[in-house]
Coordinates of C-alpha atoms in Angstrom, one line a residue:
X1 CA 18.3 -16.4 2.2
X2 CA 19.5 -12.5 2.3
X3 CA 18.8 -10.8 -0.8
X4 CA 19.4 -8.2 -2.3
X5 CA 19.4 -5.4 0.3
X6 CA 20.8 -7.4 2.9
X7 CA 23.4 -8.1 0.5
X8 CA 23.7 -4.7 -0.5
X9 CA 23.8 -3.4 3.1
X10 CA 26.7 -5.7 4.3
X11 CA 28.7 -4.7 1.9
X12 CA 28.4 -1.3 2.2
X13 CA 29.5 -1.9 5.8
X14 CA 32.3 -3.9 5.4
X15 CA 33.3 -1.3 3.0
X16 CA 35.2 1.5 5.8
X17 CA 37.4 -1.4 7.1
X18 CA 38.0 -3.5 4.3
X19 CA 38.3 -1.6 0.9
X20 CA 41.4 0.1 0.8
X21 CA 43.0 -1.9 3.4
X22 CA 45.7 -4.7 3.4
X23 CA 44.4 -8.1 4.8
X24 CA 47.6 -9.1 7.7
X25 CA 45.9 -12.8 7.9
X26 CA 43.0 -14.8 7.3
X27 CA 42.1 -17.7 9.9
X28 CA 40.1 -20.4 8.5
X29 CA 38.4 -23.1 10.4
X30 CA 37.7 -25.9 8.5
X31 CA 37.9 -26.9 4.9
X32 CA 34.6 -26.4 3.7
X33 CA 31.4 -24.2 3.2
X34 CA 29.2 -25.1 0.9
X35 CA 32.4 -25.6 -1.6
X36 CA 35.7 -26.3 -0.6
X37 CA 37.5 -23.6 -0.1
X38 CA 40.3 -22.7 -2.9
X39 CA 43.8 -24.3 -2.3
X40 CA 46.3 -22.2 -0.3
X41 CA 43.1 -19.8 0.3
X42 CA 45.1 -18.4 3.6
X43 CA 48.5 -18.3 1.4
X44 CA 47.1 -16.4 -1.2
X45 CA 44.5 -13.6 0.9
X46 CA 48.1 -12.9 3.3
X47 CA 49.3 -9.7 2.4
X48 CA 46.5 -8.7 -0.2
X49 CA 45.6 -5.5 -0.3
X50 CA 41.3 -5.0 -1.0
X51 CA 41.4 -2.1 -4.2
X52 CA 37.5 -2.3 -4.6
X53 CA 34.5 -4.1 -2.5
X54 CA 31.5 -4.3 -4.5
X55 CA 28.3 -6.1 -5.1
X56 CA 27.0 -8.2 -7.9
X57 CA 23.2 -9.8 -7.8
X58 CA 23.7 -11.5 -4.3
X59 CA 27.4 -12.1 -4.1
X60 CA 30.0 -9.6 -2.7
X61 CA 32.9 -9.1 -4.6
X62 CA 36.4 -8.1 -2.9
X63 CA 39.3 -6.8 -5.9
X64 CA 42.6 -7.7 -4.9
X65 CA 45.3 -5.8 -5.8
X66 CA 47.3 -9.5 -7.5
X67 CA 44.5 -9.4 -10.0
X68 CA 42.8 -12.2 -7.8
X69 CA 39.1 -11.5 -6.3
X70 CA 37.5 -12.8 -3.4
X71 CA 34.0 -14.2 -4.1
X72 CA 31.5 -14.2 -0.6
X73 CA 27.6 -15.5 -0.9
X74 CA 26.3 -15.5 2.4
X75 CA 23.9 -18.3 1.5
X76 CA 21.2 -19.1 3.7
X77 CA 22.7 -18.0 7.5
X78 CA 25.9 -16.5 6.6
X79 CA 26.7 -13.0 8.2
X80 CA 29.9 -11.1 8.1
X81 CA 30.8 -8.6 11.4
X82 CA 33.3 -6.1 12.2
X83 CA 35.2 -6.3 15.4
X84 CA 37.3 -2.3 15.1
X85 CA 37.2 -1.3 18.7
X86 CA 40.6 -1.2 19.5
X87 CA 39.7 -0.8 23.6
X88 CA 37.3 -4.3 23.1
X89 CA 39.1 -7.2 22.8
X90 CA 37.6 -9.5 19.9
X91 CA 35.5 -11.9 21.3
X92 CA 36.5 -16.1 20.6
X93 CA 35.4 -17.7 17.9
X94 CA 32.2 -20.0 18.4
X95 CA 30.9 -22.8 16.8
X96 CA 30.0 -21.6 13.8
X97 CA 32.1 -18.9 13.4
X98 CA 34.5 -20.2 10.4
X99 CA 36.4 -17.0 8.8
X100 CA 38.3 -14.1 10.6
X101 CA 39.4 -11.8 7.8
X102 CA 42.5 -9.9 10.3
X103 CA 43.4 -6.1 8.5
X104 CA 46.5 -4.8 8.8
X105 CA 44.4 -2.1 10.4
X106 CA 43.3 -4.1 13.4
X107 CA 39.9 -4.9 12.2
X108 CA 38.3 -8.4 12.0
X109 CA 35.6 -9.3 9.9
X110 CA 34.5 -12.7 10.7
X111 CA 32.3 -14.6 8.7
X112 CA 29.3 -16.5 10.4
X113 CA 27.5 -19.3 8.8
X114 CA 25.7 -22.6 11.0
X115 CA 24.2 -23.8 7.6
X116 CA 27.0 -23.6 6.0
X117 CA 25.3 -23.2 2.5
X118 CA 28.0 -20.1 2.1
X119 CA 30.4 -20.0 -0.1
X120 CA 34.0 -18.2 0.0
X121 CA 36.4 -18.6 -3.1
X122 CA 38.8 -16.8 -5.4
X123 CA 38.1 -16.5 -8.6
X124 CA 41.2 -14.1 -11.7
X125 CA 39.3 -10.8 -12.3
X126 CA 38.7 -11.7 -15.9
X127 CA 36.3 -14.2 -15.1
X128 CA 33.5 -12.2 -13.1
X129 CA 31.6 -11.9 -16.2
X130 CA 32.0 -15.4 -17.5
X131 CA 32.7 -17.6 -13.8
X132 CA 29.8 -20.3 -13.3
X133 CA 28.2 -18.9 -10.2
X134 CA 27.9 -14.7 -12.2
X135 CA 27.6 -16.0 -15.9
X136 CA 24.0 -16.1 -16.2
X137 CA 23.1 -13.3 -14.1
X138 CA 20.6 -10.5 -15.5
X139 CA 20.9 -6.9 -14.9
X140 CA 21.4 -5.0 -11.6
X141 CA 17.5 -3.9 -10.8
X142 CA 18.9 -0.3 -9.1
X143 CA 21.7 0.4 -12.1
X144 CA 21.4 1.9 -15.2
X145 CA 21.1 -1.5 -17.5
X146 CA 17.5 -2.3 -16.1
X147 CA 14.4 0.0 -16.9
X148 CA 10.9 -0.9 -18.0
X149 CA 12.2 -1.9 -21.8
X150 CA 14.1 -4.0 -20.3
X151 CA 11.9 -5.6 -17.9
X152 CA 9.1 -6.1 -20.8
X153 CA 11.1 -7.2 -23.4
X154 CA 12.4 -10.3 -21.2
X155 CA 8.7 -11.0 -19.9
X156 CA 7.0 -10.6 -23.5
X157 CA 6.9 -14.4 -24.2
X158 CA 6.8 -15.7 -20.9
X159 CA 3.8 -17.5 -20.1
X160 CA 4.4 -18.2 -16.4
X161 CA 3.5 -15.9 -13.5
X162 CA 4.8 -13.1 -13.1
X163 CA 5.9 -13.9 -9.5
X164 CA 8.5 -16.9 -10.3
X165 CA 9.6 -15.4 -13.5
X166 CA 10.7 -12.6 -11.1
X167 CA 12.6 -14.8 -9.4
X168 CA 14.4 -16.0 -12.1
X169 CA 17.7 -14.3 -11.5
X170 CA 18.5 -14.2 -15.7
X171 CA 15.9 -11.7 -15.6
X172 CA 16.8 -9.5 -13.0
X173 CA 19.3 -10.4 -10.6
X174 CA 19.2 -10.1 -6.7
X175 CA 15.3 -10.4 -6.8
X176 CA 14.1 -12.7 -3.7
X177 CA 11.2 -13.6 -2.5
X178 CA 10.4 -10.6 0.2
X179 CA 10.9 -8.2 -2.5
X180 CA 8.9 -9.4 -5.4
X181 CA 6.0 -10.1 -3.4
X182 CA 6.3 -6.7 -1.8
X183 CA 6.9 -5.2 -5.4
X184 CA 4.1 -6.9 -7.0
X185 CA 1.5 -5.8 -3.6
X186 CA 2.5 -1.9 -4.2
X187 CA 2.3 -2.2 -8.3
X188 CA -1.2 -3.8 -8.2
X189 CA -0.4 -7.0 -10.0
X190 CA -1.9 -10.1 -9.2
X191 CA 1.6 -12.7 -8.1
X192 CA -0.3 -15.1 -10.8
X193 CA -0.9 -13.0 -13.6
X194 CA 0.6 -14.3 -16.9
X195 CA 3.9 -12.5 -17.4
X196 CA 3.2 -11.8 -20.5
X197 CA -0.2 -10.6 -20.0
X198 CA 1.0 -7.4 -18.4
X199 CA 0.4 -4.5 -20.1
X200 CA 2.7 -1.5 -20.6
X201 CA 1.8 0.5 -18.1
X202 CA 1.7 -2.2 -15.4
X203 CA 5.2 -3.1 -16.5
X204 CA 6.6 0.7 -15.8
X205 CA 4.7 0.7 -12.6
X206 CA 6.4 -3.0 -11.3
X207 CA 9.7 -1.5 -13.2
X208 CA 9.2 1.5 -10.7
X209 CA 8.1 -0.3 -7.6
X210 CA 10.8 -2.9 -8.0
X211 CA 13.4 -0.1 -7.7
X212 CA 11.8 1.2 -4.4
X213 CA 10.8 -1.1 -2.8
X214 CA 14.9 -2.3 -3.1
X215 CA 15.7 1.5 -1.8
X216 CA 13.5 1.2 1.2
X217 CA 15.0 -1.8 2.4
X218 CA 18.7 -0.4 2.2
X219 CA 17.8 2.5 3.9
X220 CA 16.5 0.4 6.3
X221 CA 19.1 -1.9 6.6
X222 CA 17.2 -5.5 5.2
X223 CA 15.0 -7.7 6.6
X224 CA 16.0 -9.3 9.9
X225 CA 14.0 -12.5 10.1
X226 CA 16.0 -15.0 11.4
X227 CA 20.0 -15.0 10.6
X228 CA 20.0 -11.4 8.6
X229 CA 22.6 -9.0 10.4
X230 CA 24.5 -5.4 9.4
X231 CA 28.2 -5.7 9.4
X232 CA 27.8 -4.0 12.7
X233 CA 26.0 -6.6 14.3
X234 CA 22.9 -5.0 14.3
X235 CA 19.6 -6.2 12.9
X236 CA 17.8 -4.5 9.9
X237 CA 14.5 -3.3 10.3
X238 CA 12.7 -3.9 7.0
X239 CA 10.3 -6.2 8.1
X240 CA 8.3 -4.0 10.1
X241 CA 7.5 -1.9 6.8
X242 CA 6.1 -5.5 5.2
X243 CA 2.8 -4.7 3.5
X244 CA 2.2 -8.3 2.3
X245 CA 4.8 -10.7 3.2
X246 CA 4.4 -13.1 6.3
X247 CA 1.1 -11.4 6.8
X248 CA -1.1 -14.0 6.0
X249 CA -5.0 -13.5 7.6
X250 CA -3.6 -10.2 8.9
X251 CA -5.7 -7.0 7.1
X252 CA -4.2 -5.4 4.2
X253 CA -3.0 -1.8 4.7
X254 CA -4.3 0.0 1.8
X255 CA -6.7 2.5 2.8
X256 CA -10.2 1.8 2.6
X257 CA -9.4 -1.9 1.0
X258 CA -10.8 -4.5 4.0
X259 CA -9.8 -7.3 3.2
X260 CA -7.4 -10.2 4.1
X261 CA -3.6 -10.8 3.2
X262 CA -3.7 -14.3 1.5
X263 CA -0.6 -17.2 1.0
X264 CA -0.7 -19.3 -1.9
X265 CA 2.4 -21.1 -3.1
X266 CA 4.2 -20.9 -6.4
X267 CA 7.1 -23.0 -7.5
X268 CA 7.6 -24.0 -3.7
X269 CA 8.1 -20.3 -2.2
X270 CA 5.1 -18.8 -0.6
X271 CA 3.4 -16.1 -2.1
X272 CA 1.5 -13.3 0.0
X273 CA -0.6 -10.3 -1.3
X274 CA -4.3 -8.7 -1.3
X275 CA -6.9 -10.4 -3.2
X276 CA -8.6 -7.2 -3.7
X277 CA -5.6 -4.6 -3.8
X278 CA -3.8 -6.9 -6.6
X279 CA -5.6 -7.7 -10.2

């Protein structure tokens, strides 16, 4: 499932050709995602002109100038591309190919999904804080909201590992399970430690590893491993910087350390890290 960065870096693409710019049409291909789609959904995007693209936890969010905004999760295989080559003509839908977004511009963003675990909707403005699928979201890990008092005050009673209560997107939102375990590899922490074991300092070193490990990835465009694309079609290249993750019986990095990358699972997700490199 694309997380955060991959999130992040599809929006920021889709940004140039969408924000700012008045959608002529939308084509839609069948009646469900994940979710229905909302009634009248091609009624209601004709015409609208995009004020603001932004992203909250793992969900893009389009502001339409009616007071109206269009929610996007790419779920588990979703991806979103740009067609804006005005000398190459847009090539035809495929099979799983179930969105064009047309711009009054000549652009196409066309959303991509085989698993169909995406979801598109259209939700009034007023409810992004309070709508079912945002209420319960924590703080943004790169914005202002979220800093090591933050982080320690919501582990301080939690008596499960630190790696699923990570996960837990009331804590933190956008976290997935690349980035924690890559988080947790750089800060030194054990993926099994008690959360509420850590002590200060460990909690401003995850607090500060968390936020990088997030920036590297969005420089770097994601983590192409099997569905994840850019807006531009091309893949992100994240994954080669993996320290930990999918490196199971592979050697750890760290200078001088020696020993093994090990898998364990936790809540159903596999875990990866150092045995030696991680206390």
């Amino acid at each position: 499932m694309p997380e955060l960065p991959e999130v992040e870096t599809v929006t920021r693409g889709l940004t140039p050709v969408m924000e700012g710019f008045v959608v002529d049409h939308v084509v839609q291909r069948r009646p469900n995602l994940r979710f229905p789609f909302p009634e009248n959904f091609v009624g209601r995007m004709a015409g609208r002109r995009i004020n603001q693209l932004t992203r909250r936890a793992k969900y893009i969010l389009g502001y339409l100038d009616d007071g109206q905004v269009l929610l996007v999760h790419l779920g588990m295989s979703g991806r979103m591309t740009i067609f804006d080559d005005p000398l190459v003509r847009v090539p035809a839908p495929a099979k799983h190919d179930h969105v064009d977004f047309v711009m009054q511009s000549g652009a196409v963003v066309r959303f991509t999904d085989p698993r169909r675990f995406g979801v598109i909707t259209l939700i009034a403005a007023d409810e992004v804080n309070t709508h079912k699928m945002l209420v319960d979201i924590g703080p943004e890990p790169l914005g202002n909201s979220f800093n090591a008092t933050v982080l320690a005050a919501g582990i301080a009673k939690r008596a499960s590992p630190i790696k699923t209560v990570l996960l837990d997107q009331r804590l933190v939102a956008g976290l997935g399970n690349i980035y924690v375990c890559e988080a947790l590899f750089r800060s030194g922490i054990a993926p099994d430690r008690l959360a509420k074991d850590l002590k200060p300092d460990e909690i401003e070193r995850l607090y500060r590893e968390i936020r990088l490990v997030l920036e590297d990835a969005i420089v770097a465009g994601g983590s192409s491993l099997k569905d994840h694309r850019q807006a531009n079609g091309e893949l992100g290249y994240f994954q080669h910087s993996f320290r930990v993750y999918g490196r199971e019986g592979e050697g750890c990095f760290a200078d001088g350390c020696g020993s093994t990358v090990g898998r364990i699972v936790q809540a159903g997700r596999s875990t990866f890290f150092c045995p030696t490199c991680q206390k």
